[in-house]
């Protein structure tokens, strides 16, 4: 129960490292706070569980292991340096003298450059979750001394973050990622057992933004299973959100949509009656966008998957297309799934009417509906699903209709072929009915005609070989129509 750490290269499994096997440190006699001047025997390295969590920092050339069972499950963190031969050296074990028994410090670990002005290249700080500390859970931002040590003096706590709800398991997952583009790491903290009035163990993710001096400030909008764009957003009381444990796992997605800001994946392994799902959230100058850009559900991958999203990693480009692919664990099904990232494209809409204002005698006008298709790596040709809709008061008054071919109605759906770097347009006739609804003799000249354009890259076109492009927001069903433009006359 001490824990082992294995290094796996492309061709071999290296001899495991065992950081907590020193015989004299398996148990210790320590001061008993309940009985002054007396000592009690505690498990120290025994049951340490080193490797329960792990983080590899390529920038710093380090490996950080969580060992939540050390010292009566107060927990600890073990740092190794990686030498030129790829072996783990210079072991440092942090002593959890000031932590609480059964807090599980080290249940999750991460590392990043939280502090500005570090002169030494590769200098990072660390964060570890203790999801049972103080009943709500805590996360500690800390630094470790250089060299080899097993001393409480070698661990300097920089900041403590606490959960908001009893038993929410705040700190079950942590991720250091710069989501605002300022060059400093921000921190995501999973609380997978957070409960709402409508759903138990729905889960949430707290976002702590770096203020620039290494201090982290909680964002006002935590992420949740209901944070999703489009018509298929899940309400808090949906069957999918109950027991979802959203935030059980976190992974960096890199800059998936090539807007200059890093994005993140969030796992909800027990959503949808235990099948699971993973969510993609996009970075921005103000932090992560509250609405998820993409949801990949287990039922859409394979019908037999269970606990999909229990663990995740997105550090490798498996197919060599320049994007990090996502590996997702589904342990209750005994499977791991690799989701290949597709190139991102950006669609820019333009709606132009053949007239600038409606005359009293006008019976129709032509609407030019255009999309500009741009991407760095996507294929040259693609297709977009387009939905034009009449909205607002003119719909109730039947003031206008959209016509394509012989049919006319309130909505018009069609597929628009696209070519990289070119503006693709289609002309639609808008019929004007000044008399309004049948039975209304008074003509209507004042109600504006509002037209909304919704669009998304069509996956059906991609499957036919036209393109292998993911929509800018990540949605993979063309029915979602994730983007919109509007025109009013």
Tab-separated table of C-alpha atoms in Angstrom:
chain	number	residue	atom	x	y	z
A	1	UNK	CA	0.000	0.000	0.000
A	2	UNK	CA	3.037	2.307	-0.208
A	3	UNK	CA	2.552	2.869	-3.921
A	4	UNK	CA	4.789	2.470	-6.956
A	5	UNK	CA	5.535	4.736	-9.909
A	6	UNK	CA	6.125	3.190	-13.347
A	7	UNK	CA	7.767	4.965	-16.291
A	8	UNK	CA	6.541	3.779	-19.670
A	9	UNK	CA	8.471	4.603	-22.835
A	10	UNK	CA	7.539	3.680	-26.394
A	11	UNK	CA	9.391	0.377	-26.194
A	12	UNK	CA	9.660	-0.680	-22.560
A	13	UNK	CA	8.305	-0.455	-19.035
A	14	UNK	CA	11.022	0.815	-16.710
A	15	UNK	CA	11.716	-0.574	-13.252
A	16	UNK	CA	9.226	1.033	-10.847
A	17	UNK	CA	10.207	3.718	-8.358
A	18	UNK	CA	9.063	3.147	-4.771
A	19	UNK	CA	9.227	6.451	-2.886
A	20	UNK	CA	7.742	5.351	0.448
A	21	UNK	CA	9.408	2.021	1.317
A	22	UNK	CA	11.930	3.028	4.035
A	23	UNK	CA	11.316	0.593	6.889
A	24	UNK	CA	11.984	3.075	9.675
A	25	UNK	CA	9.310	5.453	8.334
A	26	UNK	CA	6.408	3.075	7.970
A	27	UNK	CA	5.092	4.132	11.382
A	28	UNK	CA	5.914	6.880	13.873
A	29	UNK	CA	5.204	7.905	17.435
A	30	UNK	CA	3.852	11.461	17.439
A	31	UNK	CA	2.361	13.878	19.971
A	32	UNK	CA	-1.271	13.099	20.717
A	33	UNK	CA	-3.295	16.346	20.573
A	34	UNK	CA	-6.088	14.698	22.570
A	35	UNK	CA	-3.714	13.758	25.413
A	36	UNK	CA	-1.001	16.338	26.210
A	37	UNK	CA	2.497	15.018	26.917
A	38	UNK	CA	1.591	11.629	25.485
A	39	UNK	CA	2.437	10.041	22.203
A	40	UNK	CA	0.439	7.876	19.846
A	41	UNK	CA	1.527	5.530	17.079
A	42	UNK	CA	0.424	6.449	13.559
A	43	UNK	CA	0.884	5.028	10.105
A	44	UNK	CA	3.383	7.278	8.337
A	45	UNK	CA	4.605	5.884	5.011
A	46	UNK	CA	2.541	2.711	5.449
A	47	UNK	CA	-0.652	2.982	3.363
A	48	UNK	CA	0.850	6.115	1.755
A	49	UNK	CA	-0.574	5.309	-1.718
A	50	UNK	CA	2.075	7.273	-3.620
A	51	UNK	CA	0.950	7.608	-7.215
A	52	UNK	CA	-2.760	7.871	-6.380
A	53	UNK	CA	-2.484	11.037	-8.470
A	54	UNK	CA	0.356	12.230	-10.679
A	55	UNK	CA	1.420	15.228	-12.726
A	56	UNK	CA	4.322	15.451	-15.176
A	57	UNK	CA	5.714	18.964	-15.680
A	58	UNK	CA	7.751	18.926	-18.880
A	59	UNK	CA	8.622	22.596	-18.438
A	60	UNK	CA	10.231	21.956	-15.042
A	61	UNK	CA	11.421	18.421	-15.771
A	62	UNK	CA	9.604	17.093	-12.719
A	63	UNK	CA	7.064	14.496	-11.655
A	64	UNK	CA	4.711	15.234	-8.763
A	65	UNK	CA	2.952	12.321	-7.071
A	66	UNK	CA	0.063	12.517	-4.643
A	67	UNK	CA	0.219	10.247	-1.602
A	68	UNK	CA	-3.055	10.840	0.275
A	69	UNK	CA	-2.502	8.007	2.786
A	70	UNK	CA	0.680	9.353	4.422
A	71	UNK	CA	0.568	10.137	8.159
A	72	UNK	CA	-2.892	8.782	9.024
A	73	UNK	CA	-4.256	9.931	5.699
A	74	UNK	CA	-3.271	13.532	6.177
A	75	UNK	CA	-1.566	13.037	2.850
A	76	UNK	CA	1.605	14.219	1.193
A	77	UNK	CA	3.201	15.091	-2.126
A	78	UNK	CA	6.313	13.467	-3.588
A	79	UNK	CA	8.441	15.316	-6.127
A	80	UNK	CA	10.985	13.733	-8.447
A	81	UNK	CA	13.323	15.408	-10.887
A	82	UNK	CA	13.772	13.811	-14.325
A	83	UNK	CA	17.402	13.387	-15.376
A	84	UNK	CA	18.780	13.345	-18.923
A	85	UNK	CA	18.338	9.586	-19.108
A	86	UNK	CA	14.659	9.927	-18.275
A	87	UNK	CA	15.011	8.400	-14.803
A	88	UNK	CA	13.451	9.819	-11.639
A	89	UNK	CA	15.995	11.283	-9.213
A	90	UNK	CA	16.176	13.681	-6.230
A	91	UNK	CA	13.088	12.498	-4.390
A	92	UNK	CA	11.437	15.077	-2.118
A	93	UNK	CA	8.664	14.010	0.290
A	94	UNK	CA	6.692	16.856	1.844
A	95	UNK	CA	5.819	16.328	5.514
A	96	UNK	CA	2.160	17.110	6.266
A	97	UNK	CA	2.756	18.269	9.843
A	98	UNK	CA	0.215	21.112	9.733
A	99	UNK	CA	-2.517	19.249	7.855
A	100	UNK	CA	-5.524	17.402	9.265
A	101	UNK	CA	-5.867	13.657	9.724
A	102	UNK	CA	-7.970	12.045	7.006
A	103	UNK	CA	-7.877	15.192	4.832
A	104	UNK	CA	-6.456	13.217	1.867
A	105	UNK	CA	-3.937	15.899	0.801
A	106	UNK	CA	-2.505	14.671	-2.507
A	107	UNK	CA	-5.776	13.156	-3.718
A	108	UNK	CA	-5.137	15.334	-6.788
A	109	UNK	CA	-1.997	17.230	-7.839
A	110	UNK	CA	-0.944	19.686	-10.523
A	111	UNK	CA	1.839	22.195	-11.195
A	112	UNK	CA	2.237	25.427	-13.130
A	113	UNK	CA	3.900	28.823	-13.194
A	114	UNK	CA	1.612	30.690	-10.803
A	115	UNK	CA	4.160	33.286	-9.657
A	116	UNK	CA	5.445	36.077	-11.929
A	117	UNK	CA	9.071	37.121	-12.221
A	118	UNK	CA	10.682	33.725	-11.730
A	119	UNK	CA	14.231	34.135	-12.952
A	120	UNK	CA	15.021	30.437	-13.069
A	121	UNK	CA	13.694	28.774	-16.237
A	122	UNK	CA	11.185	26.049	-15.534
A	123	UNK	CA	10.401	27.203	-11.999
A	124	UNK	CA	6.891	26.067	-11.079
A	125	UNK	CA	4.625	25.983	-8.043
A	126	UNK	CA	2.311	23.184	-7.021
A	127	UNK	CA	-1.312	22.638	-6.065
A	128	UNK	CA	-2.855	19.636	-4.342
A	129	UNK	CA	-6.388	18.788	-3.329
A	130	UNK	CA	-7.460	17.574	0.113
A	131	UNK	CA	-11.146	16.826	-0.548
A	132	UNK	CA	-11.988	15.769	3.018
A	133	UNK	CA	-10.228	18.625	4.827
A	134	UNK	CA	-12.514	20.830	6.932
A	135	UNK	CA	-15.527	18.821	5.695
A	136	UNK	CA	-15.901	20.898	2.510
A	137	UNK	CA	-12.484	20.124	1.045
A	138	UNK	CA	-9.430	22.291	0.498
A	139	UNK	CA	-6.794	22.961	-2.147
A	140	UNK	CA	-3.299	24.103	-1.198
A	141	UNK	CA	-1.076	26.189	-3.462
A	142	UNK	CA	2.476	25.559	-2.283
A	143	UNK	CA	6.162	25.570	-3.124
A	144	UNK	CA	8.811	22.961	-2.348
A	145	UNK	CA	12.416	23.567	-1.472
A	146	UNK	CA	15.183	22.486	-3.816
A	147	UNK	CA	17.089	19.312	-3.106
A	148	UNK	CA	16.170	16.129	-1.286
A	149	UNK	CA	14.101	16.373	1.890
A	150	UNK	CA	11.563	14.834	4.215
A	151	UNK	CA	10.810	17.866	6.304
A	152	UNK	CA	7.852	20.076	7.055
A	153	UNK	CA	10.152	23.076	6.593
A	154	UNK	CA	10.577	22.234	2.912
A	155	UNK	CA	6.925	22.876	2.036
A	156	UNK	CA	5.727	26.498	1.985
A	157	UNK	CA	1.958	26.967	1.661
A	158	UNK	CA	1.271	30.028	-0.510
A	159	UNK	CA	-2.529	30.002	-0.402
A	160	UNK	CA	-5.380	27.845	0.903
A	161	UNK	CA	-8.640	27.553	-1.022
A	162	UNK	CA	-11.772	26.112	0.592
A	163	UNK	CA	-14.959	24.595	-0.738
A	164	UNK	CA	-18.383	26.114	-0.288
A	165	UNK	CA	-20.588	23.129	0.540
A	166	UNK	CA	-20.377	20.378	3.117
A	167	UNK	CA	-19.199	17.161	1.508
A	168	UNK	CA	-18.842	18.506	-2.035
A	169	UNK	CA	-15.356	16.945	-2.269
A	170	UNK	CA	-13.732	20.205	-3.286
A	171	UNK	CA	-10.245	19.328	-4.552
A	172	UNK	CA	-11.044	15.895	-5.942
A	173	UNK	CA	-9.487	17.155	-9.191
A	174	UNK	CA	-7.174	20.104	-9.853
A	175	UNK	CA	-5.729	21.529	-13.061
A	176	UNK	CA	-3.239	24.367	-13.552
A	177	UNK	CA	-3.837	26.011	-16.929
A	178	UNK	CA	-3.454	29.535	-18.299
A	179	UNK	CA	-6.965	30.130	-19.676
A	180	UNK	CA	-6.702	33.955	-19.886
A	181	UNK	CA	-3.536	34.202	-21.977
A	182	UNK	CA	-1.539	36.306	-19.478
A	183	UNK	CA	1.288	33.789	-19.182
A	184	UNK	CA	0.444	32.749	-15.604
A	185	UNK	CA	-1.372	29.607	-14.539
A	186	UNK	CA	-4.968	29.764	-13.369
A	187	UNK	CA	-6.467	26.932	-11.317
A	188	UNK	CA	-9.513	24.735	-11.866
A	189	UNK	CA	-10.874	22.754	-8.916
A	190	UNK	CA	-13.407	19.954	-9.237
A	191	UNK	CA	-16.100	19.440	-6.599
A	192	UNK	CA	-17.885	16.396	-8.056
A	193	UNK	CA	-20.238	15.867	-5.113
A	194	UNK	CA	-21.639	19.392	-5.108
A	195	UNK	CA	-25.408	19.133	-4.738
A	196	UNK	CA	-28.180	21.469	-5.882
A	197	UNK	CA	-31.796	21.578	-4.721
A	198	UNK	CA	-32.745	19.657	-7.851
A	199	UNK	CA	-29.894	17.159	-8.245
A	200	UNK	CA	-27.665	15.327	-5.801
A	201	UNK	CA	-23.965	14.919	-6.607
A	202	UNK	CA	-24.405	16.920	-9.802
A	203	UNK	CA	-20.918	18.377	-9.389
A	204	UNK	CA	-19.298	21.630	-10.377
A	205	UNK	CA	-15.897	23.106	-11.220
A	206	UNK	CA	-14.600	26.244	-9.536
A	207	UNK	CA	-12.344	28.512	-11.593
A	208	UNK	CA	-9.672	30.545	-9.777
A	209	UNK	CA	-8.068	33.255	-11.901
A	210	UNK	CA	-4.525	34.469	-11.300
A	211	UNK	CA	-4.483	38.137	-10.239
A	212	UNK	CA	-0.954	38.498	-11.576
A	213	UNK	CA	0.856	38.270	-8.244
A	214	UNK	CA	0.327	34.549	-7.733
A	215	UNK	CA	-2.837	35.055	-5.694
A	216	UNK	CA	-5.881	33.215	-7.003
A	217	UNK	CA	-9.395	34.664	-6.983
A	218	UNK	CA	-12.541	32.603	-7.378
A	219	UNK	CA	-14.551	33.351	-10.522
A	220	UNK	CA	-18.194	34.265	-9.924
A	221	UNK	CA	-19.439	31.647	-12.383
A	222	UNK	CA	-18.505	28.029	-11.612
A	223	UNK	CA	-18.868	25.479	-14.388
A	224	UNK	CA	-21.632	22.894	-14.187
A	225	UNK	CA	-23.332	20.170	-16.206
A	226	UNK	CA	-26.020	22.690	-17.195
A	227	UNK	CA	-23.471	25.117	-18.667
A	228	UNK	CA	-23.938	24.357	-22.322
A	229	UNK	CA	-24.811	26.372	-25.417
A	230	UNK	CA	-27.670	25.514	-27.702
A	231	UNK	CA	-31.071	23.927	-27.528
A	232	UNK	CA	-29.815	20.738	-25.864
A	233	UNK	CA	-28.627	22.452	-22.665
A	234	UNK	CA	-29.284	20.203	-19.697
A	235	UNK	CA	-31.354	21.681	-16.848
A	236	UNK	CA	-30.167	21.133	-13.270
A	237	UNK	CA	-33.059	18.749	-12.586
A	238	UNK	CA	-32.540	16.584	-15.689
A	239	UNK	CA	-31.901	12.856	-15.213
A	240	UNK	CA	-28.490	13.354	-16.801
A	241	UNK	CA	-27.307	15.875	-14.169
A	242	UNK	CA	-28.436	13.900	-11.110
A	243	UNK	CA	-25.416	12.004	-9.809
A	244	UNK	CA	-23.301	13.133	-12.793
A	245	UNK	CA	-20.271	14.037	-10.612
A	246	UNK	CA	-19.265	16.715	-13.072
A	247	UNK	CA	-15.686	17.778	-12.308
A	248	UNK	CA	-14.451	14.337	-11.284
A	249	UNK	CA	-11.621	14.676	-13.838
A	250	UNK	CA	-9.984	17.668	-15.547
A	251	UNK	CA	-7.609	17.860	-18.517
A	252	UNK	CA	-6.000	20.583	-20.590
A	253	UNK	CA	-7.193	20.792	-24.192
A	254	UNK	CA	-4.605	23.309	-25.378
A	255	UNK	CA	-5.843	26.001	-27.744
A	256	UNK	CA	-8.394	23.798	-29.484
A	257	UNK	CA	-10.099	26.573	-31.470
A	258	UNK	CA	-6.920	28.561	-32.223
A	259	UNK	CA	-8.113	31.818	-30.671
A	260	UNK	CA	-5.012	32.295	-28.504
A	261	UNK	CA	-6.515	30.975	-25.255
A	262	UNK	CA	-6.175	27.535	-23.711
A	263	UNK	CA	-9.253	25.359	-23.265
A	264	UNK	CA	-10.102	22.542	-20.829
A	265	UNK	CA	-11.971	19.232	-20.703
A	266	UNK	CA	-14.226	18.333	-17.769
A	267	UNK	CA	-15.413	14.795	-17.037
A	268	UNK	CA	-18.868	13.862	-15.720
A	269	UNK	CA	-18.465	10.069	-15.469
A	270	UNK	CA	-21.851	9.194	-13.985
A	271	UNK	CA	-24.064	11.477	-16.057
A	272	UNK	CA	-26.863	9.873	-18.053
A	273	UNK	CA	-27.534	6.986	-15.644
A	274	UNK	CA	-23.863	6.170	-15.241
A	275	UNK	CA	-22.854	6.249	-18.901
A	276	UNK	CA	-20.885	9.483	-18.564
A	277	UNK	CA	-19.858	12.414	-20.734
A	278	UNK	CA	-17.010	14.895	-21.200
A	279	UNK	CA	-17.332	18.637	-21.788
A	280	UNK	CA	-15.096	21.162	-23.543
A	281	UNK	CA	-14.888	24.726	-22.204
A	282	UNK	CA	-13.113	27.507	-24.103
A	283	UNK	CA	-10.715	30.052	-22.641
A	284	UNK	CA	-11.004	33.828	-23.065
A	285	UNK	CA	-9.385	37.031	-21.695
A	286	UNK	CA	-11.852	36.977	-18.788
A	287	UNK	CA	-11.545	33.253	-18.030
A	288	UNK	CA	-13.414	30.162	-19.167
A	289	UNK	CA	-16.677	30.766	-20.983
A	290	UNK	CA	-19.587	29.632	-18.831
A	291	UNK	CA	-21.239	27.649	-21.613
A	292	UNK	CA	-19.617	24.421	-22.757
A	293	UNK	CA	-18.622	24.408	-26.397
A	294	UNK	CA	-18.968	20.653	-26.824
A	295	UNK	CA	-20.407	17.662	-24.998
A	296	UNK	CA	-19.285	14.177	-25.986
A	297	UNK	CA	-21.659	11.628	-24.471
A	298	UNK	CA	-20.711	7.993	-23.893
A	299	UNK	CA	-23.877	6.820	-25.644
A	300	UNK	CA	-22.668	8.603	-28.810
A	301	UNK	CA	-19.320	6.771	-28.687
A	302	UNK	CA	-20.369	3.202	-27.809
A	303	UNK	CA	-23.481	1.799	-26.221
A	304	UNK	CA	-21.550	-0.338	-23.698
A	305	UNK	CA	-19.476	2.437	-22.134
A	306	UNK	CA	-19.954	3.200	-18.423
A	307	UNK	CA	-18.236	5.824	-16.220
A	308	UNK	CA	-16.923	7.561	-19.360
A	309	UNK	CA	-14.981	10.618	-18.122
A	310	UNK	CA	-13.626	9.036	-14.934
A	311	UNK	CA	-10.100	9.967	-16.066
A	312	UNK	CA	-8.711	11.973	-18.995
A	313	UNK	CA	-5.466	12.973	-20.675
A	314	UNK	CA	-4.943	15.208	-23.695
A	315	UNK	CA	-1.171	15.522	-23.990
A	316	UNK	CA	-0.543	13.607	-27.237
A	317	UNK	CA	-1.298	14.248	-30.911
A	318	UNK	CA	-2.031	10.667	-31.910
A	319	UNK	CA	-2.859	11.235	-35.580
A	320	UNK	CA	-0.327	14.020	-36.223
A	321	UNK	CA	-2.772	16.707	-37.360
A	322	UNK	CA	-1.454	19.360	-34.986
A	323	UNK	CA	-4.174	19.025	-32.342
A	324	UNK	CA	-4.043	17.277	-28.976
A	325	UNK	CA	-6.273	14.206	-28.903
A	326	UNK	CA	-8.203	13.126	-25.819
A	327	UNK	CA	-7.920	9.793	-24.015
A	328	UNK	CA	-10.900	9.054	-21.772
A	329	UNK	CA	-11.129	6.299	-19.169
A	330	UNK	CA	-14.327	4.297	-18.630
A	331	UNK	CA	-13.301	1.830	-15.903
A	332	UNK	CA	-16.722	0.333	-15.239
A	333	UNK	CA	-16.728	-0.836	-18.852
A	334	UNK	CA	-13.056	-1.836	-18.769
A	335	UNK	CA	-12.187	0.480	-21.657
A	336	UNK	CA	-10.236	3.595	-22.558
A	337	UNK	CA	-11.310	5.646	-25.560
A	338	UNK	CA	-9.177	7.957	-27.719
A	339	UNK	CA	-11.114	10.830	-29.275
A	340	UNK	CA	-9.300	12.372	-32.242
A	341	UNK	CA	-9.477	16.158	-32.451
A	342	UNK	CA	-10.428	17.567	-35.830
A	343	UNK	CA	-9.208	20.878	-37.258
A	344	UNK	CA	-11.087	23.964	-36.167
A	345	UNK	CA	-12.797	26.273	-38.621
A	346	UNK	CA	-14.290	29.727	-38.227
A	347	UNK	CA	-17.483	30.783	-39.977
A	348	UNK	CA	-18.226	34.502	-40.346
A	349	UNK	CA	-21.814	35.342	-41.386
A	350	UNK	CA	-23.136	38.234	-43.472
A	351	UNK	CA	-26.777	39.099	-44.146
A	352	UNK	CA	-27.513	41.760	-46.770
A	353	UNK	CA	-30.914	42.898	-48.061
A	354	UNK	CA	-31.434	44.208	-51.583
A	355	UNK	CA	-33.251	47.223	-50.066
A	356	UNK	CA	-32.414	49.414	-47.076
A	357	UNK	CA	-36.059	50.178	-46.172
A	358	UNK	CA	-39.490	48.866	-47.118
A	359	UNK	CA	-41.732	50.927	-49.363
A	360	UNK	CA	-45.514	50.858	-49.018
A	361	UNK	CA	-45.820	49.038	-52.330
A	362	UNK	CA	-43.024	46.507	-51.878
A	363	UNK	CA	-44.078	42.868	-52.279
A	364	UNK	CA	-40.674	41.218	-51.866
A	365	UNK	CA	-36.949	41.706	-51.562
A	366	UNK	CA	-33.873	39.519	-51.952
A	367	UNK	CA	-31.777	38.497	-48.964
A	368	UNK	CA	-28.128	37.613	-49.592
A	369	UNK	CA	-26.997	35.006	-47.037
A	370	UNK	CA	-23.202	34.588	-46.915
A	371	UNK	CA	-20.607	32.663	-44.906
A	372	UNK	CA	-16.847	33.170	-44.882
A	373	UNK	CA	-14.971	29.926	-44.167
A	374	UNK	CA	-11.478	30.194	-42.626
A	375	UNK	CA	-9.117	27.698	-41.009
A	376	UNK	CA	-5.412	26.988	-40.642
A	377	UNK	CA	-5.514	23.228	-41.096
A	378	UNK	CA	-8.995	22.227	-42.276
A	379	UNK	CA	-9.675	20.736	-45.681
A	380	UNK	CA	-10.360	23.055	-48.595
A	381	UNK	CA	-14.013	22.141	-49.008
A	382	UNK	CA	-16.755	21.858	-46.390
A	383	UNK	CA	-20.473	22.407	-45.996
A	384	UNK	CA	-22.603	24.323	-43.517
A	385	UNK	CA	-26.142	23.606	-42.340
A	386	UNK	CA	-28.071	26.899	-42.407
A	387	UNK	CA	-31.405	27.753	-40.785
A	388	UNK	CA	-33.151	31.038	-41.637
A	389	UNK	CA	-36.068	32.021	-39.401
A	390	UNK	CA	-38.596	34.843	-39.285
A	391	UNK	CA	-38.884	36.000	-35.680
A	392	UNK	CA	-40.456	38.736	-33.608
A	393	UNK	CA	-43.903	40.348	-34.027
A	394	UNK	CA	-43.948	39.798	-37.784
A	395	UNK	CA	-44.322	36.055	-37.166
A	396	UNK	CA	-47.572	36.471	-35.244
A	397	UNK	CA	-48.905	38.837	-37.914
A	398	UNK	CA	-47.714	36.645	-40.795
A	399	UNK	CA	-46.191	39.747	-42.312
A	400	UNK	CA	-43.559	37.910	-44.366
A	401	UNK	CA	-42.458	34.517	-45.662
A	402	UNK	CA	-39.177	32.988	-46.849
A	403	UNK	CA	-39.259	31.475	-50.313
A	404	UNK	CA	-36.912	29.010	-51.970
A	405	UNK	CA	-38.153	27.309	-55.099
A	406	UNK	CA	-41.935	27.011	-54.927
A	407	UNK	CA	-42.303	26.690	-51.134
A	408	UNK	CA	-42.705	29.607	-48.709
A	409	UNK	CA	-42.767	29.591	-44.917
A	410	UNK	CA	-41.438	30.961	-41.628
A	411	UNK	CA	-38.258	28.864	-41.749
A	412	UNK	CA	-35.859	27.750	-44.439
A	413	UNK	CA	-33.190	25.061	-44.071
A	414	UNK	CA	-30.489	24.314	-46.598
A	415	UNK	CA	-26.869	23.172	-46.952
A	416	UNK	CA	-24.320	25.750	-48.107
A	417	UNK	CA	-21.157	24.434	-49.856
A	418	UNK	CA	-18.008	26.177	-48.583
A	419	UNK	CA	-14.518	26.702	-49.926
A	420	UNK	CA	-11.580	27.736	-47.772
A	421	UNK	CA	-10.906	31.483	-47.876
A	422	UNK	CA	-13.894	32.317	-50.071
A	423	UNK	CA	-17.249	33.944	-49.391
A	424	UNK	CA	-20.124	31.556	-50.145
A	425	UNK	CA	-23.544	33.148	-50.678
A	426	UNK	CA	-27.116	32.141	-51.408
A	427	UNK	CA	-30.032	34.405	-52.383
A	428	UNK	CA	-33.389	33.980	-50.652
A	429	UNK	CA	-36.596	35.778	-51.587
A	430	UNK	CA	-38.528	37.350	-48.723
A	431	UNK	CA	-42.220	37.776	-49.589
A	432	UNK	CA	-44.009	40.718	-47.969
A	433	UNK	CA	-47.680	40.492	-47.028
A	434	UNK	CA	-48.829	44.026	-46.179
A	435	UNK	CA	-52.360	42.831	-45.438
A	436	UNK	CA	-51.238	40.690	-42.500
A	437	UNK	CA	-53.321	37.730	-41.393
A	438	UNK	CA	-56.462	36.691	-43.202
A	439	UNK	CA	-59.469	38.598	-41.907
A	440	UNK	CA	-57.408	41.715	-41.148
A	441	UNK	CA	-58.358	44.374	-43.670
A	442	UNK	CA	-55.952	46.976	-42.311
A	443	UNK	CA	-52.535	46.758	-44.029
A	444	UNK	CA	-49.501	46.539	-41.716
A	445	UNK	CA	-46.700	48.926	-42.661
A	446	UNK	CA	-45.002	49.338	-39.256
A	447	UNK	CA	-44.129	45.899	-37.854
A	448	UNK	CA	-40.441	45.176	-38.555
A	449	UNK	CA	-39.395	42.011	-40.313
A	450	UNK	CA	-36.772	40.216	-38.203
A	451	UNK	CA	-34.701	37.475	-39.816
A	452	UNK	CA	-32.266	35.296	-37.880
A	453	UNK	CA	-29.614	33.108	-39.452
A	454	UNK	CA	-28.296	30.111	-37.515
A	455	UNK	CA	-25.540	27.919	-38.857
A	456	UNK	CA	-23.101	25.165	-38.084
A	457	UNK	CA	-20.634	23.078	-40.020
A	458	UNK	CA	-22.426	19.976	-41.219
A	459	UNK	CA	-21.078	16.684	-39.910
A	460	UNK	CA	-23.052	14.856	-42.591
A	461	UNK	CA	-21.004	16.671	-45.230
A	462	UNK	CA	-17.835	15.709	-43.363
A	463	UNK	CA	-18.807	12.049	-43.322
A	464	UNK	CA	-19.283	12.191	-47.094
A	465	UNK	CA	-15.667	13.352	-47.381
A	466	UNK	CA	-16.253	17.036	-48.024
A	467	UNK	CA	-14.411	18.076	-44.888
A	468	UNK	CA	-13.128	16.959	-41.523
A	469	UNK	CA	-13.897	20.116	-39.632
A	470	UNK	CA	-15.161	20.749	-36.122
A	471	UNK	CA	-17.386	23.813	-35.603
A	472	UNK	CA	-15.707	26.718	-33.805
A	473	UNK	CA	-17.769	26.005	-30.686
A	474	UNK	CA	-17.153	22.271	-30.893
A	475	UNK	CA	-20.752	21.109	-31.374
A	476	UNK	CA	-20.882	17.921	-33.399
A	477	UNK	CA	-24.576	17.884	-34.306
A	478	UNK	CA	-25.594	20.216	-37.103
A	479	UNK	CA	-29.076	20.513	-35.587
A	480	UNK	CA	-27.608	22.636	-32.784
A	481	UNK	CA	-26.936	25.701	-34.978
A	482	UNK	CA	-24.424	27.116	-32.495
A	483	UNK	CA	-23.910	30.511	-34.197
A	484	UNK	CA	-26.371	33.172	-35.237
A	485	UNK	CA	-26.671	36.460	-37.136
A	486	UNK	CA	-29.705	38.741	-37.405
A	487	UNK	CA	-31.203	41.385	-39.714
A	488	UNK	CA	-34.173	43.681	-39.091
A	489	UNK	CA	-36.029	45.776	-41.673
